[in-house]
Coordinates of C-alpha atoms in Angstrom, one line a residue:
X212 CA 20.4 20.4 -66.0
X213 CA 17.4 18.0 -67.2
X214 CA 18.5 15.1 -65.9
X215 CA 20.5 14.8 -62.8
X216 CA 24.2 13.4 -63.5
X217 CA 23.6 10.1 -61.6
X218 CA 21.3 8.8 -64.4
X219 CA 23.2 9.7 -67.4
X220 CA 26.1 7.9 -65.5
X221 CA 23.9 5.3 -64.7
X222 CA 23.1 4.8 -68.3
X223 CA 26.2 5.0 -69.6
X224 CA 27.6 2.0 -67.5
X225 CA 25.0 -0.3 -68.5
X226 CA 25.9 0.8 -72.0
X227 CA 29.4 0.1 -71.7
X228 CA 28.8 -3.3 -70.0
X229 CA 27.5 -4.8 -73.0
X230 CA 29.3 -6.0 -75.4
X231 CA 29.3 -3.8 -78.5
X232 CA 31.4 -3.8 -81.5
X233 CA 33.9 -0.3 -82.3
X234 CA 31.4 0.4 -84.6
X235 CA 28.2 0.2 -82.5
X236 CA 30.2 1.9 -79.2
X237 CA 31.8 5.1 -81.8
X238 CA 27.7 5.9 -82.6
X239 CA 26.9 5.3 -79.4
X240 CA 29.2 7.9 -77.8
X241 CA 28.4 10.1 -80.1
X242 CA 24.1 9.9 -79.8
X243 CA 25.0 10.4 -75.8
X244 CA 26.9 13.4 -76.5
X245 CA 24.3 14.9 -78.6
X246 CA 21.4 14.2 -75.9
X247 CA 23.5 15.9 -73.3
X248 CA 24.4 18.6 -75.9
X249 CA 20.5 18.7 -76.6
X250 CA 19.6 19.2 -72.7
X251 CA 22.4 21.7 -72.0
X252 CA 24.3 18.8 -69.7
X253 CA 27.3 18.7 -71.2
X254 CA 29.2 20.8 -68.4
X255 CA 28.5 17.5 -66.3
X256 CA 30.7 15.5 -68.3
X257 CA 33.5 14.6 -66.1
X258 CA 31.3 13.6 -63.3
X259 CA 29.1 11.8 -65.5
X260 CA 32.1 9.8 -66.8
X261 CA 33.9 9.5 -63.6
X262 CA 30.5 8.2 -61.8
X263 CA 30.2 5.5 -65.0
X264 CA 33.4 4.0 -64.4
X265 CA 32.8 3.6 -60.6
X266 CA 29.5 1.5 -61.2
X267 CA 31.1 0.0 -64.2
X268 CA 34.3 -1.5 -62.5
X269 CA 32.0 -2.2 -59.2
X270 CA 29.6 -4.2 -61.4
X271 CA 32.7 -6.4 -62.7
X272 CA 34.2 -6.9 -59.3
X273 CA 37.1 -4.7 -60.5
X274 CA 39.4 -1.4 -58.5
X275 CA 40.6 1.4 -60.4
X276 CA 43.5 2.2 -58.1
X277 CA 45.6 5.1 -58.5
X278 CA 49.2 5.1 -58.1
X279 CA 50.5 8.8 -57.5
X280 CA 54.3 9.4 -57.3
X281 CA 56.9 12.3 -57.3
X282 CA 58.4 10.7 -60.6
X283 CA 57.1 8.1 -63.2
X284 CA 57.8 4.4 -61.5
X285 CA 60.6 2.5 -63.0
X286 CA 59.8 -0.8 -65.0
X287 CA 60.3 -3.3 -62.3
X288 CA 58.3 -1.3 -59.8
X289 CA 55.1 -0.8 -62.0
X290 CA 55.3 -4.7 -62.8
X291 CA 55.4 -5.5 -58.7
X292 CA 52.4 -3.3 -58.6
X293 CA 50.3 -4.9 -61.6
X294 CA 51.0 -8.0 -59.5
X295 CA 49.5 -7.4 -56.7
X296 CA 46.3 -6.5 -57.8
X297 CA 43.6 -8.6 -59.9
X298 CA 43.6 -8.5 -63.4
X299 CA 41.4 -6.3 -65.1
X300 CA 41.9 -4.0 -62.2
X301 CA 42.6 -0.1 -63.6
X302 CA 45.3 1.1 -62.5
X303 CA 46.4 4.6 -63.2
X304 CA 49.4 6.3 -62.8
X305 CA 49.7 10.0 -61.8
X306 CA 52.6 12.5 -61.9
X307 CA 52.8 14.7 -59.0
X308 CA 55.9 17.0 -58.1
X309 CA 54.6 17.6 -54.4
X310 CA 55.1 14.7 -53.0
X311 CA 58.9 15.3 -53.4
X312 CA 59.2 10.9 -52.9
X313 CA 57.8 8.0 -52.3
X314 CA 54.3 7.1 -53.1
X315 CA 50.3 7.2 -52.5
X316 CA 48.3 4.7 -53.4
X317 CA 43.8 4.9 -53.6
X318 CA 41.8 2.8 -54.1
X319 CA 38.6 3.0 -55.3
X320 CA 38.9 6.5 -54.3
X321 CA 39.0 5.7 -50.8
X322 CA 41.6 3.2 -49.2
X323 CA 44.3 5.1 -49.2
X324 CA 48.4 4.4 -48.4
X325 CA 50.5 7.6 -48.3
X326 CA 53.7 6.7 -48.2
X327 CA 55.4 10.2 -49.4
X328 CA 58.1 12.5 -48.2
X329 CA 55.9 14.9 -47.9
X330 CA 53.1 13.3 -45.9
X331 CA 55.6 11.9 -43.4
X332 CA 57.1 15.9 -43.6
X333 CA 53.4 17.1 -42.3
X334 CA 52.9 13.9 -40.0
X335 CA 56.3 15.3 -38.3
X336 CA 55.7 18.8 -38.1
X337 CA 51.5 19.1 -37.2

């Protein structure tokens, strides 16, 4: 790696905090493509990217909060939930099958409420 992950992340917030036209942000992604594809950095991709929206959302006062459930929410539920966070906020929904009910909510990758079947399964039997 020729450049450690943090500053391509670090770059590509800025970036993305200006505002560029679909035009100007298509050449853009590709040019930092190629210079990670040019220093053999491309394999840091997902961190890069996942490290940019962190300091991007933190820079505009915004959460990403992810919503993770044992089945996709139901209209009425994922409208309560837009509510009661800010707009512009990101939320993101996840399907997973483990947590046989309920829900767990993060974040910013850390709060956390874990309010699943399965979580109150462990809490009763550990």
């Amino acid at each position: 790696m020729k450049y450690h992950y943090r500053i391509y992340a670090k770059a590509l917030a800025a970036t993305a905090a200006k505002h560029l036209s679909p035009e100007a942000v298509t050449k853009g992604a590709h040019h930092f493509l190629a210079v990670l594809e040019r220093n053999g950095d491309r394999a840091a991709l997902p961190k890069i990217v996942a490290l940019a929206e962190e300091l991007f959302l933190k820079r505009g006062g915004k959460k990403k909060v992810v919503v993770e459930s044992a089945r996709p929410l139901v209209a009425h539920a994922r409208a309560e939930l837009e509510n009661k966070f800010a707009k512009g906020d990101v939320i993101e929904e996840k399907i997973v099958p483990s947590l046989i009910a309920g829900v767990r909510i993060t974040v910013n990758g850390e709060e956390q409420l874990d309010m699943s079947f399965s979580h109150k399964m462990n809490k009763l039997f550990t």
